[in-house]
PDB file of C-alpha atoms in Angstrom:
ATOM      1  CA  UNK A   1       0.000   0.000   0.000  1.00  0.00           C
ATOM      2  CA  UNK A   2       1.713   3.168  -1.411  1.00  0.00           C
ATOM      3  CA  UNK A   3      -0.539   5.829  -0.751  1.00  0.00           C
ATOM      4  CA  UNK A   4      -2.736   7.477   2.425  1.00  0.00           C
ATOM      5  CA  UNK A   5      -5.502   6.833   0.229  1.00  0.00           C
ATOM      6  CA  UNK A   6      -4.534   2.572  -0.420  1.00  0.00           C
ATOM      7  CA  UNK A   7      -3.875   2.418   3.471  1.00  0.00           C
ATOM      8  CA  UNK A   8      -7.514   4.333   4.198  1.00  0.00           C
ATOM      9  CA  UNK A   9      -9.706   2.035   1.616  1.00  0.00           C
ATOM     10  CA  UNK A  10      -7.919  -1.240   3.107  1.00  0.00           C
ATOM     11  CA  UNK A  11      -8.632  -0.203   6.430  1.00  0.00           C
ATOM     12  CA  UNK A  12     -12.009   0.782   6.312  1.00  0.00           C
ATOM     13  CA  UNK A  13     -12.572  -2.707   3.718  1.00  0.00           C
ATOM     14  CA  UNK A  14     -10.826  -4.664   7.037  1.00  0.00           C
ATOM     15  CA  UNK A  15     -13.725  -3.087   9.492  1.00  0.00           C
ATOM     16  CA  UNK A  16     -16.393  -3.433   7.169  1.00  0.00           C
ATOM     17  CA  UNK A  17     -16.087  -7.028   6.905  1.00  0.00           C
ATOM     18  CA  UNK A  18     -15.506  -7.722  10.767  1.00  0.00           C
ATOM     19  CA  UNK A  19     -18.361  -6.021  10.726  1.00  0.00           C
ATOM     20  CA  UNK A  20     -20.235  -7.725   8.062  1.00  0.00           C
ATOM     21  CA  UNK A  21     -19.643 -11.607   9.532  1.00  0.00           C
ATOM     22  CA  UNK A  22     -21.164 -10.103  12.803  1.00  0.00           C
ATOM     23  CA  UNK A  23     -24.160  -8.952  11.593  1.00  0.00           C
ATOM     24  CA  UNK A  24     -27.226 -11.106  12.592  1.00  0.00           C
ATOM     25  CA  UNK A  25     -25.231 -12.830  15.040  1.00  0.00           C
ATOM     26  CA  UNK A  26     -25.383 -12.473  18.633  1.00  0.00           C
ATOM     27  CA  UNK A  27     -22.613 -10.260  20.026  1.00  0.00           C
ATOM     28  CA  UNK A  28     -22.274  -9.058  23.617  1.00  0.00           C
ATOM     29  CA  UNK A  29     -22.982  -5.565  24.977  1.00  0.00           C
ATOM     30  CA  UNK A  30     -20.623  -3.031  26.562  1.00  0.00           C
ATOM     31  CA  UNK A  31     -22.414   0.059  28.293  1.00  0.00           C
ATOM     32  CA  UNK A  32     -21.640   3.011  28.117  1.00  0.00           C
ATOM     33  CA  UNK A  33     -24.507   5.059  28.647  1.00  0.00           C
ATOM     34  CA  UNK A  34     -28.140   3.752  29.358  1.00  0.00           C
ATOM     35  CA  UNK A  35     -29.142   4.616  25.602  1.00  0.00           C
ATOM     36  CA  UNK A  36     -25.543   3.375  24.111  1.00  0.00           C
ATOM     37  CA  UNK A  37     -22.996   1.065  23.712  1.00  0.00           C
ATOM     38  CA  UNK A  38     -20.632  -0.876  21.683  1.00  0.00           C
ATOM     39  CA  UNK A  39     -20.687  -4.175  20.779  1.00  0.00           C
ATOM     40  CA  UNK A  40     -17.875  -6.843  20.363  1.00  0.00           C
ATOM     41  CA  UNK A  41     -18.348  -6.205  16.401  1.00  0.00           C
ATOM     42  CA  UNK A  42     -17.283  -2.281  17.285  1.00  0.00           C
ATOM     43  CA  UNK A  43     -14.322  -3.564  19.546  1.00  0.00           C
ATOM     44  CA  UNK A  44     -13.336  -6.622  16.555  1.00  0.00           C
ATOM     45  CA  UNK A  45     -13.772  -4.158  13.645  1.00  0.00           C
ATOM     46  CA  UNK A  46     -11.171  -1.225  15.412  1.00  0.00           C
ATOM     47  CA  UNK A  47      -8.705  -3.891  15.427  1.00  0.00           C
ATOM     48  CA  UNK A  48      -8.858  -5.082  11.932  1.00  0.00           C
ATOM     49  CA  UNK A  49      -8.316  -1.281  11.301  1.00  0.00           C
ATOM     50  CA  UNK A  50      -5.765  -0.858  13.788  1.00  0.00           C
ATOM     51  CA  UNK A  51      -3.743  -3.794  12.157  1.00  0.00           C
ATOM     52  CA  UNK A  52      -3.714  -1.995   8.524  1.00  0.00           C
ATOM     53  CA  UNK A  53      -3.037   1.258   9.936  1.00  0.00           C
ATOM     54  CA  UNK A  54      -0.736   0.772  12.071  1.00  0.00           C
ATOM     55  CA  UNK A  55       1.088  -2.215   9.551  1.00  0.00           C
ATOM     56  CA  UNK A  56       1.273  -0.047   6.671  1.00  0.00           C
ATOM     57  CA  UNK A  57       2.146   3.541   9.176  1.00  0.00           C
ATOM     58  CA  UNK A  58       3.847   2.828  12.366  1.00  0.00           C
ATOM     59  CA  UNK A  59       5.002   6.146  12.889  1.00  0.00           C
ATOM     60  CA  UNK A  60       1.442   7.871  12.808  1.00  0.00           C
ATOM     61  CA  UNK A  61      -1.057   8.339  15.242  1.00  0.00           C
ATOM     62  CA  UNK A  62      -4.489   7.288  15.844  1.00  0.00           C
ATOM     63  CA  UNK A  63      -7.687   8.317  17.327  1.00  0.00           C
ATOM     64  CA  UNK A  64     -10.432   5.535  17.827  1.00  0.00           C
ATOM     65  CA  UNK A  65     -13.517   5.629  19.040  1.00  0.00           C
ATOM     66  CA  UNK A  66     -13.317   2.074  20.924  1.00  0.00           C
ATOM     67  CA  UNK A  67      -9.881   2.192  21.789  1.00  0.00           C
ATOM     68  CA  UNK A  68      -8.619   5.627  22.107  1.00  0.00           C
ATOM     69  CA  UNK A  69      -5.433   7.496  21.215  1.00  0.00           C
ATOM     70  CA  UNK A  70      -2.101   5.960  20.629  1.00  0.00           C
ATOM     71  CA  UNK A  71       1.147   6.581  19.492  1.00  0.00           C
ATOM     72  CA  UNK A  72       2.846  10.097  19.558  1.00  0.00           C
ATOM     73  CA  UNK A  73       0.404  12.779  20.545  1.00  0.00           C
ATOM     74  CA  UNK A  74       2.175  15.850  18.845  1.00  0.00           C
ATOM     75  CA  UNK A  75       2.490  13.271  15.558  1.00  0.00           C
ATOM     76  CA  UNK A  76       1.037  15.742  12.610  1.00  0.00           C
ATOM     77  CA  UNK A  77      -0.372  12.920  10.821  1.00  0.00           C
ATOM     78  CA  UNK A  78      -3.287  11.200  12.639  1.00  0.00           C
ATOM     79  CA  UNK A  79      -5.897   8.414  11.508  1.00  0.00           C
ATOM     80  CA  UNK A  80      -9.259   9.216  12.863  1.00  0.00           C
ATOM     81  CA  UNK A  81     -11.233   5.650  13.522  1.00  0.00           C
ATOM     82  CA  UNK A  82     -15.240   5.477  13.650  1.00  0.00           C
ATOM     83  CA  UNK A  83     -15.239   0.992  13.353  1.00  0.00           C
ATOM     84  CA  UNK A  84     -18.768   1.336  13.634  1.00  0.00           C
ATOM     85  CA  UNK A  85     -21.267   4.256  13.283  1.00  0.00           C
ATOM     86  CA  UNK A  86     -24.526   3.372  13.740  1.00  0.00           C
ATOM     87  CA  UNK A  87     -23.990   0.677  16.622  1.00  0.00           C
ATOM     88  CA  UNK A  88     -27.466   0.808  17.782  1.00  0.00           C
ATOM     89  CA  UNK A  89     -28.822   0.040  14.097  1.00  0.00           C
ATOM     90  CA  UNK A  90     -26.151  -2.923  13.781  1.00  0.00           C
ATOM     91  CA  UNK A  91     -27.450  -3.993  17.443  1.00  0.00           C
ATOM     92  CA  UNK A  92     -31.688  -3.792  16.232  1.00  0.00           C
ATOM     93  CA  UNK A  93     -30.873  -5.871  12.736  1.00  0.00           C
ATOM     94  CA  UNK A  94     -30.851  -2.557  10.555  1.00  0.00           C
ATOM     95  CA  UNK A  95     -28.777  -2.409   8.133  1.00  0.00           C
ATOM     96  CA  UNK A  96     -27.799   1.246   8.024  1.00  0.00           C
ATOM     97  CA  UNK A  97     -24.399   1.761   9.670  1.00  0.00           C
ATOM     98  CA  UNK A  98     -20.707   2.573   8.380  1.00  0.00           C
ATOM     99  CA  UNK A  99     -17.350   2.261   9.307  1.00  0.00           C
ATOM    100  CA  UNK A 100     -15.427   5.505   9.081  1.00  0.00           C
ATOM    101  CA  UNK A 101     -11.093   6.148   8.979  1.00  0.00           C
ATOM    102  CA  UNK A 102      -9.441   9.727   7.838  1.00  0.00           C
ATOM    103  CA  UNK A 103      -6.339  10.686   7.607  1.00  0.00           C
ATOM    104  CA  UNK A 104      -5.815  14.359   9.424  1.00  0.00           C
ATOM    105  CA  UNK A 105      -2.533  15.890   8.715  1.00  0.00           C
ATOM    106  CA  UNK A 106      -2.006  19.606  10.810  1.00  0.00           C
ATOM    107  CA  UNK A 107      -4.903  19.016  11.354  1.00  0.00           C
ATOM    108  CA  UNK A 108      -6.703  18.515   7.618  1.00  0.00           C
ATOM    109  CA  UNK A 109      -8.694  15.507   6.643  1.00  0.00           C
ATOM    110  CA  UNK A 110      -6.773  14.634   3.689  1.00  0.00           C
ATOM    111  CA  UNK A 111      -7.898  11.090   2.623  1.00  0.00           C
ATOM    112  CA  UNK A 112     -10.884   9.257   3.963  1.00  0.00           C
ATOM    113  CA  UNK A 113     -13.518   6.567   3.150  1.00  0.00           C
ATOM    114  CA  UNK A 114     -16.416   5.518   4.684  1.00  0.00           C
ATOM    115  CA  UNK A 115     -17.270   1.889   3.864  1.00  0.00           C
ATOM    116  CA  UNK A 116     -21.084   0.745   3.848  1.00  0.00           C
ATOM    117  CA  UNK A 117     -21.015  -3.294   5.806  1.00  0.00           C
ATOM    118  CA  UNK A 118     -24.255  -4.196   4.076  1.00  0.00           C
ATOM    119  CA  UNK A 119     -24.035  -2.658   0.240  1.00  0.00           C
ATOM    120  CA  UNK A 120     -20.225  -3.555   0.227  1.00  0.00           C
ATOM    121  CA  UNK A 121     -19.881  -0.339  -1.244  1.00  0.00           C
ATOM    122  CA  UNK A 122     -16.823   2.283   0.068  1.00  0.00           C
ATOM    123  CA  UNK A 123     -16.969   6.340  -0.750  1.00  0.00           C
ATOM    124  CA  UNK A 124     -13.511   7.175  -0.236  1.00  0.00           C
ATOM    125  CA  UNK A 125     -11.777  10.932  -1.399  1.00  0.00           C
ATOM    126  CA  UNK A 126      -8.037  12.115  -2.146  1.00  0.00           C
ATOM    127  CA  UNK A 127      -8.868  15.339  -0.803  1.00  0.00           C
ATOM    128  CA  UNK A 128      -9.371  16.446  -3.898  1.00  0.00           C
ATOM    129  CA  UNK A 129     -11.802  13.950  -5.663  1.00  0.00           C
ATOM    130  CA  UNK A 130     -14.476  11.834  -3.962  1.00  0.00           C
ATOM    131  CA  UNK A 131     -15.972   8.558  -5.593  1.00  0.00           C
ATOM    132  CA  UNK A 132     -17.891   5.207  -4.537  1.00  0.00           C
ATOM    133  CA  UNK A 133     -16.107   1.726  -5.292  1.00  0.00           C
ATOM    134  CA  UNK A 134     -18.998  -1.247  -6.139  1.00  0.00           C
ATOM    135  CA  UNK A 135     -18.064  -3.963  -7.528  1.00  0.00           C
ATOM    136  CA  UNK A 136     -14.383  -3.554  -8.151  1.00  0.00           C
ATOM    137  CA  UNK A 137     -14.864   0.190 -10.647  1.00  0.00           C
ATOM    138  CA  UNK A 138     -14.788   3.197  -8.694  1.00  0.00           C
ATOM    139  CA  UNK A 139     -17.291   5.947  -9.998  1.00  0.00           C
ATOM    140  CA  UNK A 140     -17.581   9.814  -9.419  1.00  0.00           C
ATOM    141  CA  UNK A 141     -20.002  10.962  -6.479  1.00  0.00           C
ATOM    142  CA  UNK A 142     -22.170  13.404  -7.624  1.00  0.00           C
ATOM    143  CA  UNK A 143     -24.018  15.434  -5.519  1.00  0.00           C
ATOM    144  CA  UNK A 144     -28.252  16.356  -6.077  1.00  0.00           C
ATOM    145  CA  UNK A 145     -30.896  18.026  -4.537  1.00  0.00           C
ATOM    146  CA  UNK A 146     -33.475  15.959  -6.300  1.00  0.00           C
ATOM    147  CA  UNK A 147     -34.195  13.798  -3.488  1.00  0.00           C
ATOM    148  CA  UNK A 148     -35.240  16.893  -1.439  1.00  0.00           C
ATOM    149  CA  UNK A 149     -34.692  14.605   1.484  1.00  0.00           C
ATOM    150  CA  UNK A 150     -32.508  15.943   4.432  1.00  0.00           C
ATOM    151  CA  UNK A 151     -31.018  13.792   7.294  1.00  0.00           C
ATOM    152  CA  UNK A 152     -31.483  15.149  10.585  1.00  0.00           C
ATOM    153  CA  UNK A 153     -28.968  14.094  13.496  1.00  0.00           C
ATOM    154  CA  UNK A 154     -31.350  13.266  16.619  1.00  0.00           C
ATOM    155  CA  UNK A 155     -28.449  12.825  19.239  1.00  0.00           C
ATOM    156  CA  UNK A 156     -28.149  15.531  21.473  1.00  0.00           C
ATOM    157  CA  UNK A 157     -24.655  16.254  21.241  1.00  0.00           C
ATOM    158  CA  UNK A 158     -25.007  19.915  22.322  1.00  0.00           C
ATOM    159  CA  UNK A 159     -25.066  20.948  25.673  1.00  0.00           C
ATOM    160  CA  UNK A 160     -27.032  23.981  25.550  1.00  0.00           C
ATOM    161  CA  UNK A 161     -30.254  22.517  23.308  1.00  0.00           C
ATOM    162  CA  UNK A 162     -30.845  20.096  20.929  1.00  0.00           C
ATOM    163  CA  UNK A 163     -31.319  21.765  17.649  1.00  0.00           C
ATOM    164  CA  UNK A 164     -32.375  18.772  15.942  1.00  0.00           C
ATOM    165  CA  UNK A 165     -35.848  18.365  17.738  1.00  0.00           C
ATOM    166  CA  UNK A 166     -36.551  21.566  16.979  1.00  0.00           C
ATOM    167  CA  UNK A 167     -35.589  21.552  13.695  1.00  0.00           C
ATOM    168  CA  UNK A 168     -37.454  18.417  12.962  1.00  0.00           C
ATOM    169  CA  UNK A 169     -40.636  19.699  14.616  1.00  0.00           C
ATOM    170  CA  UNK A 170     -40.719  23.092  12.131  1.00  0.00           C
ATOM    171  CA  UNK A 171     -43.615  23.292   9.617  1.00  0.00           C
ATOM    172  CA  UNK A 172     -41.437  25.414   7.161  1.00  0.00           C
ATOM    173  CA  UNK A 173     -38.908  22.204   7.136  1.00  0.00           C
ATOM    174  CA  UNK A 174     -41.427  19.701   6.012  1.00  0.00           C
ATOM    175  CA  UNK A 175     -43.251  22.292   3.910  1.00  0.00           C
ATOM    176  CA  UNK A 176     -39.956  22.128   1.966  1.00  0.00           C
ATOM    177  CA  UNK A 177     -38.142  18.600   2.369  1.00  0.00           C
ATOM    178  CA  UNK A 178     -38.896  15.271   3.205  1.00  0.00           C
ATOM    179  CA  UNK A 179     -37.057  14.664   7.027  1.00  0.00           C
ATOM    180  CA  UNK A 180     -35.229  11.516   7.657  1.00  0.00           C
ATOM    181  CA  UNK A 181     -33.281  10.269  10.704  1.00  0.00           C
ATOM    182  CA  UNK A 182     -30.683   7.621   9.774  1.00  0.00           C
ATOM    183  CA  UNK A 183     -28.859   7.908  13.472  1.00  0.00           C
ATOM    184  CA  UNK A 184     -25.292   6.860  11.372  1.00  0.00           C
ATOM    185  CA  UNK A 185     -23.101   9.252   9.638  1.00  0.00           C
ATOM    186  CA  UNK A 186     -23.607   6.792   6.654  1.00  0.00           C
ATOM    187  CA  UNK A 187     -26.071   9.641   5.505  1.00  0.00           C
ATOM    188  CA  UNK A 188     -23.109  12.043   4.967  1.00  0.00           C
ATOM    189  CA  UNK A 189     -21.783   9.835   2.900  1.00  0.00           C
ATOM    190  CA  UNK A 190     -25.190   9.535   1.285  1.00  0.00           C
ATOM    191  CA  UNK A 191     -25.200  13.843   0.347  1.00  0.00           C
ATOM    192  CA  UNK A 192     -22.163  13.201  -1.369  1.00  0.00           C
ATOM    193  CA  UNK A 193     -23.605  10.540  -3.215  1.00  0.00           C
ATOM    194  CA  UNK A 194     -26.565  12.702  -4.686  1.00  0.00           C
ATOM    195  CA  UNK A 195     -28.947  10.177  -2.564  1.00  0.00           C
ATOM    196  CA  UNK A 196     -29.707  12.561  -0.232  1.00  0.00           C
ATOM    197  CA  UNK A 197     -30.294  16.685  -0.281  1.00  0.00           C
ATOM    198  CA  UNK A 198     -28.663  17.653   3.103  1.00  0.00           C
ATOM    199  CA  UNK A 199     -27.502  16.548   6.385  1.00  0.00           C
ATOM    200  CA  UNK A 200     -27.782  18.731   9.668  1.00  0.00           C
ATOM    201  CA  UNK A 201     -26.417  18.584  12.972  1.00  0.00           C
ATOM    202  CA  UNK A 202     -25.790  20.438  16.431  1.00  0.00           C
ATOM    203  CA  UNK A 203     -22.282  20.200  18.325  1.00  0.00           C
ATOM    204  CA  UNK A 204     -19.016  20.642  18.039  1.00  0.00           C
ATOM    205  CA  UNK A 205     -17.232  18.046  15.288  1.00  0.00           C
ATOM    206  CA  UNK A 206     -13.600  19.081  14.798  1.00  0.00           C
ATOM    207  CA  UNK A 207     -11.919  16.060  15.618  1.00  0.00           C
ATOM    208  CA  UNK A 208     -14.672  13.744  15.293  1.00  0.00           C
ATOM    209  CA  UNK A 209     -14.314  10.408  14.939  1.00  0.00           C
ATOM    210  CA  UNK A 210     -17.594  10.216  13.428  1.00  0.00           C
ATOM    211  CA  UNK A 211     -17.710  13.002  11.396  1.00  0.00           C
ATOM    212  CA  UNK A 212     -14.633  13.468   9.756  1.00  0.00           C
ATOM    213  CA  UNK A 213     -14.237  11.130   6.689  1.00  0.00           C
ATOM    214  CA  UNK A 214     -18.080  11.719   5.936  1.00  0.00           C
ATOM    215  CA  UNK A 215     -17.417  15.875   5.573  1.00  0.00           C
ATOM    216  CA  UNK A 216     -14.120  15.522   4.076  1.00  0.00           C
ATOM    217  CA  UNK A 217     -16.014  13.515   1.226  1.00  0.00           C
ATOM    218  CA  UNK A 218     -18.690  15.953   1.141  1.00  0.00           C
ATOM    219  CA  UNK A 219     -16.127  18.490   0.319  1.00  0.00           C
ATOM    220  CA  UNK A 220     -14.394  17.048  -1.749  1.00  0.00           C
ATOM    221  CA  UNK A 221     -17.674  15.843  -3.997  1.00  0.00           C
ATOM    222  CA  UNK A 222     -18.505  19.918  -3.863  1.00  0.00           C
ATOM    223  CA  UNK A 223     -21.137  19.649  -1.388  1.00  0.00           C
ATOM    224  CA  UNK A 224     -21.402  23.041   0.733  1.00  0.00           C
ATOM    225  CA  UNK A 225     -20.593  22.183   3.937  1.00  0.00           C
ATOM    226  CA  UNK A 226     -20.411  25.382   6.836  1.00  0.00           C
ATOM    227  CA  UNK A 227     -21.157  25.319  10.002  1.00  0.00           C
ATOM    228  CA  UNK A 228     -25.191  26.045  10.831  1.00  0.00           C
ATOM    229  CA  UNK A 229     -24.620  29.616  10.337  1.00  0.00           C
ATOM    230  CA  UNK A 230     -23.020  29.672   7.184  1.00  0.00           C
ATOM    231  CA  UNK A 231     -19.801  30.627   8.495  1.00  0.00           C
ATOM    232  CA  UNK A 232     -16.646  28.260   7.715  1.00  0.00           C
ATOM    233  CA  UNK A 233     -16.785  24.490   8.472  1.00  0.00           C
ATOM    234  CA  UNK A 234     -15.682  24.217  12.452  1.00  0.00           C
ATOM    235  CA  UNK A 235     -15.540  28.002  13.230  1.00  0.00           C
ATOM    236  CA  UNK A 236     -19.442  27.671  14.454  1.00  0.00           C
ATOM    237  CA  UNK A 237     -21.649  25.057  15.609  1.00  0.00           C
ATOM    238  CA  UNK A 238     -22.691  22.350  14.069  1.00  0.00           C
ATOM    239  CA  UNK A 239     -22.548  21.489  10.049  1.00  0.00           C
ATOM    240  CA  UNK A 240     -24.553  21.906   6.993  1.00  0.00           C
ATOM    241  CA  UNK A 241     -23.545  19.619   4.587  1.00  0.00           C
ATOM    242  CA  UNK A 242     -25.925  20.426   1.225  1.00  0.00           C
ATOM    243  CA  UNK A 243     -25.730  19.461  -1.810  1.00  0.00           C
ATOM    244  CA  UNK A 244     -25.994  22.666  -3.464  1.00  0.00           C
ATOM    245  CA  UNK A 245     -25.680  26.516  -2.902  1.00  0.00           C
ATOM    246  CA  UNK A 246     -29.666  26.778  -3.166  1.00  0.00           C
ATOM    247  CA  UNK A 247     -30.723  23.941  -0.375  1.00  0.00           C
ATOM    248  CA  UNK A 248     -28.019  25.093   1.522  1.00  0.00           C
ATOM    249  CA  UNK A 249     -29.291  28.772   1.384  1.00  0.00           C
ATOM    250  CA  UNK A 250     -32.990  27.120   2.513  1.00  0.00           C
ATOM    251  CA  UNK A 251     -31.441  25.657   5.565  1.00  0.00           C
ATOM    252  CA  UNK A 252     -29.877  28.592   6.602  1.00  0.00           C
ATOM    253  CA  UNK A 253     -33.028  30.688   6.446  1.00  0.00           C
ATOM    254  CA  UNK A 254     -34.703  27.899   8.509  1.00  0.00           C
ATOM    255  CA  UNK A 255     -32.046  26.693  11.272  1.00  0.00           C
ATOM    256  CA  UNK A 256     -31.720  30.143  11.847  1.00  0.00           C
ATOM    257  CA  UNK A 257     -34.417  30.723  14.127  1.00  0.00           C
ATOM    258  CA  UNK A 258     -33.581  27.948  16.108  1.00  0.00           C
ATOM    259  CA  UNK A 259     -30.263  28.767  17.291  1.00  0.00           C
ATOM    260  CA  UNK A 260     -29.395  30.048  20.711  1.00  0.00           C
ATOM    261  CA  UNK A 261     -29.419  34.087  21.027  1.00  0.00           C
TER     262      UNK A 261
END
């Protein structure tokens, strides 16, 4: 494996099929809240990753969300590890979840993909390109607003409210697009894939496990992604990743009121 990108795609393809032979089985539980957890599938999956990763890049570190940090902590080059987003979803027998890994470097997502368990299918972007690989060819992701269904993140992940309720509960929102709750950062993927209009969420992401490779696709597919004021991604709260410059300009109008004074 030659590049960030080869080392990225092979590590997300490891977790995606730990993840894949334990889907439908019965895997234990480990708490960490009273609504979540991960499961041995999360804890298998990081260390498939882990083993590519750190094979193919000793020197770098790595952020997981299982396992935590390791190796140098002022490396400029760190892997950010998601094994399984959408736990809960993989727990209930629905088949919407994803397993994330990025490459940051100073602190810039530079390669990532996002690999889909059930479809077999991995986005994956150079920073500079973003395409989905299915069945062996690799095809351009192109973004549309046709769906004119937007993704709504309904984890509170924001201290001071929970935008998403709110959001979800506005007449001018369904007036204008069709709301959907995935509860796995697959859907970012999905904006960048044209097959859905938006995705919006509260909290603070820079240095998300979760949400890195899924925005740094988004970019790089020429969603517009800010934070939910408009400003520049991770200055503000939150993210709105659109597909285009006219949804995006909807959302703005209609987040707006719902954001604290």
């Amino acid at each position: 494996m030659s590049s960030d990108l080869e080392v990225a795609i092979a590590a997300a393809a490891a977790g995606a099929a730990v993840v894949r032979s334990k889907y439908g089985t019965v895997v234990a539980r480990h708490d960490k809240s009273p609504t979540d957890f991960a499961t041995d599938a999360d804890l298998a999956a990081e260390r498939a990753i882990l083993e590519v990763i750190q094979g193919a890049r000793p020197e770098d570190a790595v952020l997981g969300e299982e396992y935590g940090a390791s190796g140098d902590a002022d490396a400029s080059r760190r892997w950010m590890v998601d094994p399984l987003c959408g736990t809960l979803n993989f727990a209930a027998g629905t088949p919407l979840f994803s397993v994330n890994v990025a490459l940051q470097v100073s602190g810039t997502a530079t390669v990532a993909a996002i690999a889909d368990p059930v479809s077999e299918e991995i986005f994956w972007t150079d920073g500079e390109t973003a395409r989905v690989r299915r069945d062996g060819s690799d095809l351009a992701l192109v973004p549309s607003a046709d769906s004119l269904l937007v993704d709504v993140n309904l984890d509170p992940i924001t201290d001071g409210g929970f935008l998403g309720s709110r959001l979800l509960a506005d007449p001018g929102l369904r007036a204008v697009f069709g709301q959907r709750v995935l509860s796995t950062t697959l859907a970012v993927a999905w904006v960048a894939a044209g097959r859905r209009t938006a995705y919006v969420t509260d909290g603070n992401l820079r240095d998300s496990v979760h949400f890195t490779a899924g925005l740094a696709l988004c970019r790089a597919a020429g969603c517009v992604v800010t934070d939910l004021c408009g400003g520049p991604l991770y200055d503000g709260p939150g993210v709105i990743a659109a597909a285009d410059e006219k949804t995006h300009a909807i959302l703005l109008e209609l987040i707006a009121p719902h954001l604290p004074d």
